[in-house]
Tab-separated table of C-alpha atoms and ligand atoms in Angstrom:
chain	number	residue	atom	x	y	z
A	1	UNK	CA	-0.237	31.836	-8.720
A	2	UNK	CA	1.641	28.568	-8.114
A	3	UNK	CA	-0.607	25.502	-8.579
A	4	UNK	CA	0.377	24.424	-5.010
A	5	UNK	CA	-1.193	27.647	-3.652
A	6	UNK	CA	-4.403	27.449	-5.726
A	7	UNK	CA	-7.529	26.188	-4.160
A	8	UNK	CA	-8.565	22.729	-5.463
A	9	UNK	CA	-12.029	21.103	-5.770
A	10	UNK	CA	-13.323	17.714	-6.845
A	11	UNK	CA	-16.166	15.292	-6.652
A	12	UNK	CA	-15.023	13.095	-3.758
A	13	UNK	CA	-17.974	10.599	-3.856
A	14	UNK	CA	-18.754	7.993	-6.495
A	15	UNK	CA	-19.674	8.446	-10.105
A	16	UNK	CA	-22.903	10.409	-10.780
A	17	UNK	CA	-25.723	9.882	-10.876
A	18	UNK	CA	-26.117	9.072	-7.253
A	19	UNK	CA	-28.396	9.883	-4.532
A	20	UNK	CA	-25.954	12.316	-2.798
A	21	UNK	CA	-22.703	13.639	-4.180
A	22	UNK	CA	-19.920	15.166	-2.097
A	23	UNK	CA	-17.783	17.949	-3.575
A	24	UNK	CA	-14.744	19.045	-1.643
A	25	UNK	CA	-12.875	22.382	-1.818
A	26	UNK	CA	-9.424	22.868	-0.015
A	27	UNK	CA	-7.338	25.919	0.023
A	28	UNK	CA	-7.251	29.583	0.825
A	29	UNK	CA	-10.332	30.335	-1.318
A	30	UNK	CA	-12.570	27.559	0.270
A	31	UNK	CA	-14.225	30.219	2.465
A	32	UNK	CA	-14.946	32.503	-0.495
A	33	UNK	CA	-16.396	29.531	-2.446
A	34	UNK	CA	-18.746	28.905	0.366
A	35	UNK	CA	-19.865	32.419	0.943
A	36	UNK	CA	-20.227	33.061	-2.908
A	37	UNK	CA	-22.425	29.884	-3.423
A	38	UNK	CA	-24.048	29.559	-0.023
A	39	UNK	CA	-24.141	32.960	1.735
A	40	UNK	CA	-22.507	33.427	5.072
A	41	UNK	CA	-19.909	30.956	6.510
A	42	UNK	CA	-21.635	28.256	8.471
A	43	UNK	CA	-20.679	27.270	12.042
A	44	UNK	CA	-17.487	25.128	11.798
A	45	UNK	CA	-17.891	21.350	11.476
A	46	UNK	CA	-21.733	21.528	11.665
A	47	UNK	CA	-23.960	20.773	8.834
A	48	UNK	CA	-26.120	23.545	7.490
A	49	UNK	CA	-28.863	23.448	4.927
A	50	UNK	CA	-28.382	26.138	2.145
A	51	UNK	CA	-29.829	26.946	-1.331
A	52	UNK	CA	-26.681	27.135	-3.516
A	53	UNK	CA	-26.635	29.813	-6.111
A	54	UNK	CA	-24.077	30.397	-8.942
A	55	UNK	CA	-22.300	33.751	-9.578
A	56	UNK	CA	-25.232	35.107	-11.577
A	57	UNK	CA	-27.746	34.415	-8.562
A	58	UNK	CA	-29.257	31.235	-10.369
A	59	UNK	CA	-30.042	28.446	-7.994
A	60	UNK	CA	-28.003	25.338	-8.286
A	61	UNK	CA	-29.401	22.909	-5.789
A	62	UNK	CA	-30.829	22.696	-2.215
A	63	UNK	CA	-27.714	21.273	-0.312
A	64	UNK	CA	-25.886	20.563	2.965
A	65	UNK	CA	-22.666	22.517	3.350
A	66	UNK	CA	-19.834	22.109	5.911
A	67	UNK	CA	-17.019	24.392	6.935
A	68	UNK	CA	-13.735	22.979	8.201
A	69	UNK	CA	-11.384	25.873	8.788
A	70	UNK	CA	-7.677	24.963	8.750
A	71	UNK	CA	-5.431	23.983	10.257
A	72	UNK	CA	-7.682	21.495	12.139
A	73	UNK	CA	-8.984	20.031	8.896
A	74	UNK	CA	-8.188	16.901	6.796
A	75	UNK	CA	-5.789	18.633	4.636
A	76	UNK	CA	-4.630	21.296	7.155
A	77	UNK	CA	-6.111	23.962	4.896
A	78	UNK	CA	-9.570	25.541	4.856
A	79	UNK	CA	-12.060	23.002	3.537
A	80	UNK	CA	-15.638	23.532	2.190
A	81	UNK	CA	-17.791	20.557	1.640
A	82	UNK	CA	-21.024	20.510	-0.446
A	83	UNK	CA	-23.412	17.534	-0.198
A	84	UNK	CA	-25.576	17.962	-3.158
A	85	UNK	CA	-28.172	15.793	-5.066
A	86	UNK	CA	-25.904	13.466	-7.240
A	87	UNK	CA	-27.341	14.327	-10.726
A	88	UNK	CA	-24.831	15.011	-13.475
A	89	UNK	CA	-26.456	18.398	-14.295
A	90	UNK	CA	-26.243	19.402	-10.676
A	91	UNK	CA	-22.673	18.550	-10.364
A	92	UNK	CA	-21.775	20.210	-13.622
A	93	UNK	CA	-23.435	23.474	-12.454
A	94	UNK	CA	-21.672	23.362	-9.075
A	95	UNK	CA	-18.350	22.505	-10.408
A	96	UNK	CA	-18.658	25.315	-13.024
A	97	UNK	CA	-19.669	27.739	-10.289
A	98	UNK	CA	-16.621	26.781	-8.144
A	99	UNK	CA	-14.201	27.136	-11.034
A	100	UNK	CA	-15.508	30.627	-11.901
A	101	UNK	CA	-13.958	31.797	-8.597
A	102	UNK	CA	-10.415	32.931	-9.116
A	103	UNK	CA	-7.385	30.794	-8.173
A	104	UNK	CA	-9.500	27.583	-8.035
A	105	UNK	CA	-8.843	24.458	-10.176
A	106	UNK	CA	-9.789	20.925	-10.398
A	107	UNK	CA	-7.755	18.667	-8.068
A	108	UNK	CA	-5.189	16.026	-9.368
A	109	UNK	CA	-5.613	12.515	-8.270
A	110	UNK	CA	-4.658	12.149	-4.597
A	111	UNK	CA	-4.062	15.869	-4.287
A	112	UNK	CA	-6.157	16.352	-1.048
A	113	UNK	CA	-4.216	13.647	0.602
A	114	UNK	CA	-0.977	15.058	-0.758
A	115	UNK	CA	-1.703	18.283	0.824
A	116	UNK	CA	-2.578	16.620	4.137
A	117	UNK	CA	0.741	14.905	3.905
A	118	UNK	CA	2.691	18.062	3.121
A	119	UNK	CA	0.903	19.880	6.072
A	120	UNK	CA	2.043	17.018	8.419
A	121	UNK	CA	-1.370	15.448	8.958
A	122	UNK	CA	-0.273	11.983	7.720
A	123	UNK	CA	3.054	10.344	7.247
A	124	UNK	CA	3.764	8.521	3.959
A	125	UNK	CA	2.841	5.164	5.319
A	126	UNK	CA	-0.494	6.509	6.565
A	127	UNK	CA	-1.031	7.911	3.086
A	128	UNK	CA	-0.327	4.634	1.537
A	129	UNK	CA	-2.828	2.935	4.047
A	130	UNK	CA	-5.483	5.446	3.040
A	131	UNK	CA	-5.080	4.500	-0.630
A	132	UNK	CA	-5.112	0.922	0.162
A	133	UNK	CA	-8.276	1.387	2.274
A	134	UNK	CA	-10.137	2.963	-0.666
A	135	UNK	CA	-9.078	0.177	-2.927
A	136	UNK	CA	-9.661	-2.830	-0.411
A	137	UNK	CA	-11.997	-5.365	-1.880
A	138	UNK	CA	-11.918	-7.930	0.919
A	139	UNK	CA	-12.128	-7.788	4.577
A	140	UNK	CA	-8.539	-8.679	5.290
A	141	UNK	CA	-7.359	-6.068	2.823
A	142	UNK	CA	-9.557	-3.527	4.628
A	143	UNK	CA	-8.104	-4.500	8.166
A	144	UNK	CA	-4.588	-4.328	6.892
A	145	UNK	CA	-5.059	-1.013	5.185
A	146	UNK	CA	-6.727	0.370	8.286
A	147	UNK	CA	-3.837	-0.666	10.535
A	148	UNK	CA	-1.612	1.177	8.145
A	149	UNK	CA	-3.784	4.245	8.094
A	150	UNK	CA	-3.750	4.206	11.965
A	151	UNK	CA	0.015	4.583	11.731
A	152	UNK	CA	1.114	1.322	13.214
A	153	UNK	CA	4.134	1.086	10.890
A	154	UNK	CA	4.648	4.814	11.012
A	155	UNK	CA	4.736	4.897	14.833
A	156	UNK	CA	7.166	1.999	14.961
A	157	UNK	CA	9.458	3.700	12.319
A	158	UNK	CA	9.362	7.055	14.204
A	159	UNK	CA	10.368	5.401	17.424
A	160	UNK	CA	13.170	3.591	15.734
A	161	UNK	CA	14.441	6.598	14.011
A	162	UNK	CA	14.552	8.558	17.382
A	163	UNK	CA	16.344	5.836	19.074
A	164	UNK	CA	18.847	5.509	16.149
A	165	UNK	CA	19.565	9.341	16.453
A	166	UNK	CA	20.035	8.844	20.205
A	167	UNK	CA	22.471	5.998	19.710
A	168	UNK	CA	24.248	7.926	17.082
A	169	UNK	CA	24.681	10.981	19.384
A	170	UNK	CA	26.406	8.677	21.966
A	171	UNK	CA	28.659	7.346	19.084
A	172	UNK	CA	29.501	10.736	18.115
A	173	UNK	CA	30.371	11.923	21.501
A	174	UNK	CA	32.898	9.041	21.324
A	175	UNK	CA	34.236	10.592	18.235
A	176	UNK	CA	34.968	13.941	19.983
A	177	UNK	CA	36.643	12.019	22.805
A	178	UNK	CA	38.812	10.095	20.417
A	179	UNK	CA	40.415	13.234	19.079
A	180	UNK	CA	41.955	13.445	22.474
A	181	UNK	CA	43.052	9.908	22.133
A	182	UNK	CA	40.630	8.688	24.845
A	183	UNK	CA	37.397	6.641	23.714
A	184	UNK	CA	35.424	6.015	26.761
A	185	UNK	CA	33.830	2.600	26.474
A	186	UNK	CA	31.128	3.691	28.812
A	187	UNK	CA	29.672	5.847	25.951
A	188	UNK	CA	30.065	3.153	23.427
A	189	UNK	CA	28.570	0.140	25.418
A	190	UNK	CA	24.977	1.612	25.746
A	191	UNK	CA	24.992	2.697	22.088
A	192	UNK	CA	25.980	-0.764	20.991
A	193	UNK	CA	23.294	-2.286	23.206
A	194	UNK	CA	20.636	0.069	21.729
A	195	UNK	CA	21.705	-0.662	18.177
A	196	UNK	CA	21.446	-4.391	18.744
A	197	UNK	CA	18.040	-4.046	20.101
A	198	UNK	CA	16.968	-1.869	17.164
A	199	UNK	CA	18.345	-4.438	14.736
A	200	UNK	CA	16.512	-7.248	16.383
A	201	UNK	CA	13.166	-5.339	16.386
A	202	UNK	CA	13.320	-4.258	12.669
A	203	UNK	CA	14.486	-7.847	11.751
A	204	UNK	CA	11.593	-9.365	13.533
A	205	UNK	CA	9.073	-7.106	11.835
A	206	UNK	CA	10.650	-8.038	8.464
A	207	UNK	CA	10.553	-11.767	9.292
A	208	UNK	CA	6.976	-11.839	10.449
A	209	UNK	CA	5.735	-10.766	6.994
A	210	UNK	CA	5.021	-13.738	4.770
A	211	UNK	CA	3.678	-12.065	1.631
A	212	UNK	CA	1.674	-9.490	3.394
A	213	UNK	CA	2.381	-6.927	0.800
A	214	UNK	CA	0.760	-9.146	-1.796
A	215	UNK	CA	-2.477	-8.861	0.109
A	216	UNK	CA	-2.970	-5.763	-1.934
A	217	UNK	CA	-2.742	-7.586	-5.221
A	218	UNK	CA	-4.060	-10.899	-4.270
A	219	UNK	CA	-2.982	-14.510	-4.879
A	220	UNK	CA	-3.009	-15.746	-8.395
A	221	UNK	CA	-4.342	-19.221	-9.040
A	222	UNK	CA	-4.318	-20.635	-12.652
A	223	UNK	CA	-6.519	-23.508	-13.789
A	224	UNK	CA	-4.702	-25.510	-16.475
A	225	UNK	CA	-4.747	-28.807	-18.089
A	226	UNK	CA	-5.499	-30.679	-21.317
A	227	UNK	CA	-8.468	-29.495	-23.533
A	228	UNK	CA	-12.017	-30.481	-22.423
A	229	UNK	CA	-11.129	-31.689	-18.946
A	230	UNK	CA	-13.602	-29.106	-17.444
A	231	UNK	CA	-11.438	-26.125	-16.591
A	232	UNK	CA	-13.930	-23.703	-17.580
A	233	UNK	CA	-16.694	-25.522	-15.783
A	234	UNK	CA	-14.520	-25.320	-12.611
A	235	UNK	CA	-13.950	-21.680	-13.122
A	236	UNK	CA	-17.682	-21.000	-13.303
A	237	UNK	CA	-18.154	-23.054	-10.182
A	238	UNK	CA	-15.479	-21.117	-8.188
A	239	UNK	CA	-16.867	-17.735	-9.508
A	240	UNK	CA	-20.477	-18.957	-8.907
A	241	UNK	CA	-21.426	-17.416	-12.276
A	242	UNK	CA	-21.047	-17.930	-15.878
A	243	UNK	CA	-17.845	-16.279	-16.686
A	244	UNK	CA	-16.320	-18.835	-19.276
A	245	UNK	CA	-17.905	-20.613	-22.118
A	246	UNK	CA	-18.218	-24.399	-21.559
A	247	UNK	CA	-18.755	-26.777	-24.492
A	248	UNK	CA	-18.011	-30.523	-25.174
A	249	UNK	CA	-15.896	-29.245	-28.023
A	250	UNK	CA	-12.154	-29.538	-27.154
A	251	UNK	CA	-10.255	-26.224	-27.500
A	252	UNK	CA	-13.140	-24.035	-26.562
A	253	UNK	CA	-11.161	-21.482	-24.369
A	254	UNK	CA	-8.745	-19.542	-26.234
A	255	UNK	CA	-8.215	-16.348	-24.246
A	256	UNK	CA	-7.178	-16.123	-20.661
A	257	UNK	CA	-10.203	-15.404	-18.552
A	258	UNK	CA	-9.808	-13.891	-14.989
A	259	UNK	CA	-12.168	-13.532	-12.063
A	260	UNK	CA	-11.465	-11.771	-8.746
A	261	UNK	CA	-12.736	-13.801	-5.742
A	262	UNK	CA	-13.021	-12.980	-2.108
A	263	UNK	CA	-12.012	-16.397	-0.351
A	264	UNK	CA	-12.625	-15.864	3.343
A	265	UNK	CA	-11.327	-12.342	3.085
A	266	UNK	CA	-8.341	-13.325	1.014
A	267	UNK	CA	-8.224	-11.795	-2.424
A	268	UNK	CA	-7.676	-14.477	-5.181
A	269	UNK	CA	-7.559	-14.038	-8.882
A	270	UNK	CA	-8.600	-17.231	-10.618
A	271	UNK	CA	-7.590	-17.612	-14.205
A	272	UNK	CA	-9.073	-20.037	-16.777
A	273	UNK	CA	-6.762	-20.858	-19.671
A	274	UNK	CA	-6.835	-22.741	-22.997
A	275	UNK	CA	-6.340	-26.495	-22.841
A	276	UNK	CA	-2.680	-27.346	-23.262
A	277	UNK	CA	-2.031	-29.563	-26.460
A	278	UNK	CA	-0.108	-29.517	-29.547
A	279	UNK	CA	-2.174	-27.985	-32.333
A	280	UNK	CA	-1.924	-26.682	-35.887
A	281	UNK	CA	-4.487	-24.051	-35.304
A	282	UNK	CA	-2.610	-20.710	-34.893
A	283	UNK	CA	-5.139	-19.063	-32.784
A	284	UNK	CA	-5.239	-22.128	-30.400
A	285	UNK	CA	-1.541	-22.053	-30.429
A	286	UNK	CA	-1.479	-18.511	-29.189
A	287	UNK	CA	-4.004	-19.523	-26.480
A	288	UNK	CA	-1.704	-22.445	-25.381
A	289	UNK	CA	1.241	-20.085	-25.284
A	290	UNK	CA	-0.630	-17.651	-23.078
A	291	UNK	CA	-1.974	-20.554	-20.906
A	292	UNK	CA	1.530	-21.622	-20.288
A	293	UNK	CA	2.892	-18.186	-19.542
A	294	UNK	CA	0.151	-17.417	-17.052
A	295	UNK	CA	0.314	-20.795	-15.382
A	296	UNK	CA	4.116	-20.346	-14.908
A	297	UNK	CA	3.649	-16.874	-13.281
A	298	UNK	CA	0.808	-18.019	-10.973
A	299	UNK	CA	1.264	-18.680	-7.326
A	300	UNK	CA	-0.654	-21.919	-7.600
A	301	UNK	CA	-1.673	-24.103	-10.490
A	302	UNK	CA	-4.658	-26.332	-10.307
A	303	UNK	CA	-3.718	-28.911	-12.837
A	304	UNK	CA	-7.096	-30.410	-14.044
A	305	UNK	CA	-7.106	-33.906	-15.265
A	306	UNK	CA	-9.776	-36.512	-16.350
A	307	UNK	CA	-9.488	-40.232	-15.466
A	308	UNK	CA	-6.800	-41.924	-13.391
A	309	UNK	CA	-3.748	-41.744	-15.559
A	310	UNK	CA	-0.385	-40.644	-14.003
A	311	UNK	CA	-0.328	-36.809	-14.670
A	312	UNK	CA	2.178	-35.557	-12.176
A	313	UNK	CA	5.371	-35.320	-14.205
A	314	UNK	CA	3.399	-34.761	-17.479
A	315	UNK	CA	1.617	-31.807	-15.968
A	316	UNK	CA	4.971	-30.281	-14.839
A	317	UNK	CA	6.460	-30.930	-18.278
A	318	UNK	CA	3.542	-29.303	-19.945
A	319	UNK	CA	4.081	-26.133	-17.898
A	320	UNK	CA	7.739	-26.154	-18.996
A	321	UNK	CA	9.228	-26.897	-15.632
A	322	UNK	CA	9.443	-29.415	-12.920
A	323	UNK	CA	8.259	-28.804	-9.541
A	324	UNK	CA	11.603	-27.825	-7.983
A	325	UNK	CA	11.709	-24.975	-10.554
A	326	UNK	CA	8.696	-23.395	-8.967
A	327	UNK	CA	10.141	-21.782	-5.814
A	328	UNK	CA	7.102	-19.657	-5.157
A	329	UNK	CA	4.404	-21.626	-6.891
A	330	UNK	CA	2.916	-25.076	-6.404
A	331	UNK	CA	0.990	-27.460	-8.628
A	332	UNK	CA	-2.140	-29.422	-7.403
A	333	UNK	CA	-3.456	-32.260	-9.293
A	334	UNK	CA	-7.325	-32.015	-9.535
A	335	UNK	CA	-9.183	-35.024	-10.981
A	336	UNK	CA	-12.438	-33.850	-12.555
A	337	UNK	CA	-15.578	-35.772	-13.655
A	338	UNK	CA	-15.587	-38.145	-10.739
A	339	UNK	CA	-19.379	-38.385	-11.376
A	340	UNK	CA	-18.521	-40.518	-14.292
A	341	UNK	CA	-17.132	-43.224	-12.066
A	342	UNK	CA	-13.573	-44.294	-13.051
A	343	UNK	CA	-11.509	-43.231	-10.104
A	344	UNK	CA	-13.987	-44.964	-7.806
A	345	UNK	CA	-14.013	-42.010	-5.334
A	346	UNK	CA	-10.576	-42.772	-3.630
A	347	UNK	CA	-8.194	-40.233	-5.255
A	348	UNK	CA	-4.555	-40.731	-4.267
A	349	UNK	CA	-3.105	-38.655	-1.430
A	350	UNK	CA	-2.401	-35.045	-2.249
A	351	UNK	CA	-4.910	-35.051	-5.102
A	352	UNK	CA	-8.378	-33.666	-5.264
A	353	UNK	CA	-11.376	-35.421	-6.720
A	354	UNK	CA	-14.184	-33.156	-8.013
A	355	UNK	CA	-17.087	-33.023	-10.255
A	356	UNK	CA	-17.018	-29.477	-11.601
A	357	UNK	CA	-20.401	-29.823	-13.258
A	358	UNK	CA	-22.271	-31.291	-10.171
A	359	UNK	CA	-20.171	-29.539	-7.528
A	360	UNK	CA	-18.734	-32.561	-5.655
A	361	UNK	CA	-15.480	-31.880	-3.874
A	362	UNK	CA	-15.701	-28.138	-4.555
A	363	UNK	CA	-16.150	-27.066	-0.861
A	364	UNK	CA	-13.156	-29.120	-0.082
A	365	UNK	CA	-11.109	-27.599	-2.866
A	366	UNK	CA	-12.160	-24.139	-1.705
A	367	UNK	CA	-11.168	-24.929	1.928
A	368	UNK	CA	-7.838	-25.996	0.698
A	369	UNK	CA	-7.433	-22.849	-1.209
A	370	UNK	CA	-8.287	-20.797	1.668
A	371	UNK	CA	-5.622	-22.666	3.793
A	372	UNK	CA	-3.097	-22.140	0.989
A	373	UNK	CA	-3.944	-18.437	1.006
A	374	UNK	CA	-3.540	-18.119	4.713
A	375	UNK	CA	-0.214	-19.763	4.625
A	376	UNK	CA	0.827	-17.655	1.639
A	377	UNK	CA	-0.089	-14.393	3.157
A	378	UNK	CA	1.378	-15.377	6.436
A	379	UNK	CA	0.317	-13.656	9.698
A	380	UNK	CA	-1.188	-10.562	8.070
A	381	UNK	CA	-3.041	-9.659	11.247
A	382	UNK	CA	0.261	-8.612	12.775
A	383	UNK	CA	1.801	-7.597	9.575
A	384	UNK	CA	2.981	-4.049	9.398
A	385	UNK	CA	4.597	-3.976	5.888
A	386	UNK	CA	2.188	-3.616	3.017
A	387	UNK	CA	4.411	-2.505	0.133
A	388	UNK	CA	7.742	-3.370	-1.369
A	389	UNK	CA	8.855	0.218	-0.873
A	390	UNK	CA	8.399	-0.143	2.889
A	391	UNK	CA	10.153	-3.495	2.872
A	392	UNK	CA	13.167	-2.279	0.954
A	393	UNK	CA	13.633	0.704	3.187
A	394	UNK	CA	13.308	-1.381	6.454
A	395	UNK	CA	15.672	-3.753	4.996
A	396	UNK	CA	18.240	-0.910	4.239
A	397	UNK	CA	17.774	0.309	7.765
A	398	UNK	CA	18.408	-3.127	9.250
A	399	UNK	CA	21.491	-3.768	6.997
A	400	UNK	CA	22.961	-0.422	8.041
A	401	UNK	CA	22.421	-1.129	11.679
A	402	UNK	CA	24.129	-4.499	11.226
A	403	UNK	CA	26.983	-2.820	9.453
A	404	UNK	CA	27.302	-0.098	12.183
A	405	UNK	CA	27.616	-2.935	14.851
A	406	UNK	CA	30.466	-4.604	12.682
A	407	UNK	CA	32.222	-1.344	12.327
A	408	UNK	CA	31.984	0.196	15.865
A	409	UNK	CA	35.157	-1.575	16.868
A	410	UNK	CA	37.085	-0.225	13.937
A	411	UNK	CA	36.050	3.338	14.206
A	412	UNK	CA	33.192	5.451	15.541
A	413	UNK	CA	33.200	7.534	12.240
A	414	UNK	CA	32.246	4.530	10.105
A	415	UNK	CA	29.598	3.311	12.626
A	416	UNK	CA	28.013	6.749	12.815
A	417	UNK	CA	27.917	7.025	9.014
A	418	UNK	CA	25.867	3.637	8.903
A	419	UNK	CA	23.590	4.911	11.751
A	420	UNK	CA	22.894	8.002	9.649
A	421	UNK	CA	22.021	5.872	6.678
A	422	UNK	CA	19.634	3.807	8.894
A	423	UNK	CA	17.952	6.934	10.185
A	424	UNK	CA	17.763	8.166	6.583
A	425	UNK	CA	16.010	4.991	5.387
A	426	UNK	CA	13.437	5.371	8.043
A	427	UNK	CA	13.053	9.070	7.246
A	428	UNK	CA	12.275	8.010	3.683
A	429	UNK	CA	9.826	5.427	4.898
A	430	UNK	CA	7.850	8.092	6.684
A	431	UNK	CA	8.222	10.460	3.888
A	432	UNK	CA	10.436	12.945	6.066
A	433	UNK	CA	13.354	13.225	3.682
A	434	UNK	CA	14.216	13.065	0.076
A	435	UNK	CA	10.754	11.771	-1.092
A	436	UNK	CA	10.030	13.943	-4.196
A	437	UNK	CA	10.757	10.881	-6.436
A	438	UNK	CA	8.339	8.726	-4.642
A	439	UNK	CA	5.658	11.199	-3.967
A	440	UNK	CA	4.505	11.532	-7.568
A	441	UNK	CA	4.388	7.808	-8.097
A	442	UNK	CA	2.186	7.178	-4.931
A	443	UNK	CA	-0.351	10.018	-5.187
A	444	UNK	CA	-0.979	9.681	-8.841
A	445	UNK	CA	-2.376	6.272	-8.252
A	446	UNK	CA	-5.034	7.700	-5.916
A	447	UNK	CA	-8.604	8.559	-6.852
A	448	UNK	CA	-9.433	12.168	-7.863
A	449	UNK	CA	-11.168	13.957	-4.874
A	450	UNK	CA	-9.007	11.869	-2.455
B	501	GTP	N1	-19.730	-35.586	-16.545
B	501	GTP	C1	-19.077	-34.342	-16.303
B	501	GTP	N2	-18.787	-33.507	-17.287
B	501	GTP	C2	-18.121	-32.357	-17.142
B	501	GTP	C3	-17.626	-32.081	-15.749
B	501	GTP	N3	-16.932	-30.779	-15.890
B	501	GTP	C4	-17.138	-30.639	-17.124
B	501	GTP	N4	-17.752	-31.367	-17.852
B	501	GTP	C5	-18.020	-31.323	-19.276
B	501	GTP	O1	-16.951	-31.384	-20.044
B	501	GTP	C6	-16.959	-30.644	-21.262
B	501	GTP	C7	-15.771	-29.658	-21.271
B	501	GTP	O2	-15.889	-28.778	-20.244
B	501	GTP	P1	-15.141	-27.381	-20.305
B	501	GTP	O3	-15.371	-26.765	-18.961
B	501	GTP	O4	-15.505	-26.570	-21.517
B	501	GTP	O5	-13.654	-27.945	-20.467
B	501	GTP	P2	-12.264	-26.993	-20.632
B	501	GTP	O6	-11.179	-27.689	-19.850
B	501	GTP	O7	-12.551	-25.668	-20.260
B	501	GTP	O8	-12.108	-27.048	-22.202
B	501	GTP	P3	-11.163	-26.246	-23.122
B	501	GTP	O9	-11.521	-24.875	-22.916
B	501	GTP	O10	-11.588	-26.629	-24.540
B	501	GTP	O11	-9.889	-26.599	-22.920
B	501	GTP	C8	-18.240	-29.916	-21.259
B	501	GTP	O12	-19.145	-30.546	-22.132
B	501	GTP	C9	-18.625	-30.054	-19.767
B	501	GTP	O13	-19.994	-30.043	-19.589
B	501	GTP	C10	-17.874	-33.023	-14.807
B	501	GTP	O14	-17.565	-32.864	-13.586
B	501	GTP	N5	-18.569	-34.184	-15.033
B	502	MG	MG1	-12.316	-23.911	-21.302
C-alpha cells in the first residue's frame, strides 16, 4: 500500500510524562483502530469513556475516545482520538497496539496537516499560519499566526487570482477579435482598469509590511563593547536571571551567549559577546572574532562604554564598519556604571546612561528597545505576509501585472501571458499549483503529530 494511503498515528500532545496525552489516528483504518482497541464506534464528535485493550485483550488504560468520521474532520479523513494518561508505558502500549493493526504507521512531521492541505481543508498560507501558531512564543507572534491561520492572506490571494482570471478572459476575448483585424477597445478598457486596481492592492499589501515576516524569528540585539564595561551584567539585567558570568576580570566572556526575550510581545534575541580588544590569547581572539561577526549581523548593537570618552567613531571602527555601512542595523551608545559618578547624570543626546549592576536606566533602555522593535516590525497588526516565500510570490504577481499593463498596447497575447504568470504566482502562494518543491520543505519543519 502506498504510504499516502496508509493510516497514520502519532502522539499529538507534549512530551511524556504528562497528565493527559492525546494520540491521533487518521486514515481509512481509523475506525478499525478504534473498534479494535475500544469496542464499538462511539457517537461522532462526542467524548466517550472506554477501557482500551490491546489485540490480546490486555487492558492498556482507562481513556476518553473521540470519533471524527471524514470528510468533516480536521484532515478530511476518518480520525480517531485517544485521550490517555500521559505515562511513557501507557503511550508505548497504546502506540504498539495501534501499529499492530495492518496498514497503519507512525506519522511524519506535519503529516496530519499535509493531508488536511491535500484534502482541501487548508490552503498553504493557512498551513503556514498553523505551524507559526504552534511555534509562537510571544503574543504578537501568536496574533499574526492566527490571522494567517484564519486565512486572511489566503482569502485576499484567492480573490485577486479570480479577478486576474476574469481580466485575462476579457483580454483573451480581444485576441479572438484581433484575428479578424478588429480589437474592440470596450473589451480592453475594463480589463486595464481591473488590472490597475489589482496591481494597486497587491502593492499596498507589500508596502504595508515593514519586517513582519521577521516577527517569526525575532529581532537580534547584540551587546558589544570593550572588556569589563559590564556587558554580561546588562545581559543578566535584561534577561532578569543569571545567564552570563560576571567578573571584575577583563575578558570573562569568550563565547557568544544568547537569550530570547519577550519585549511587549515582540520576540527579541539578546546576544552577549566577548569584550572587543587586541589580545594575544588565541581563545580570546576567537571570542572577539565571533563578537564582531555577531554584532555586524545584528539588527541593533548596544555599544556599551564606561566613562565619558568619545566612543562613537571608535565603536563603529571596532565593528569594522561605519554607521552608513549598516543599512538595516543601528548602533546605540550606552554608558554604563553611572553609579560611579563620572558622567554626572547628564548623558549626551542619543546616548543612554545606565547602571547595569544597580538597574538605573534599564526601564528607559527597555522602553527604547520596545519602540525600536515596534518600528522595525512595522504595522504587524495589519500585516498579511509572514514569510519570504509569500512576499516573493506576491512581488512576482505584482510585477507581472505591471508588465501586462505596459504590454497591453503592444499586443493582447503578451499581456495575457503576463496575467497568466500573475495568476500562477498566486496559485503557488495558495498551494494550488506546482508546489511539490515547497511542500516537503514546509511540512518537514512541523511537529510530529500535527
Ligand atoms: N559599579 C558598577 N560596576 C559594574 C556595573 N556593571 C558591571 N559592573 C562590574 O564590572 C565588572 C565587569 O562586568 P561584566 O558584566 O563581567 O563585564 P563584561 O563587559 O561582560 O566583561 P567581559 O566579558 O570581560 O568583556 C564586574 O565586576 C561588574 O560587577 C555598574 O553598573 N556599576
Ligand atoms: Mg562578559
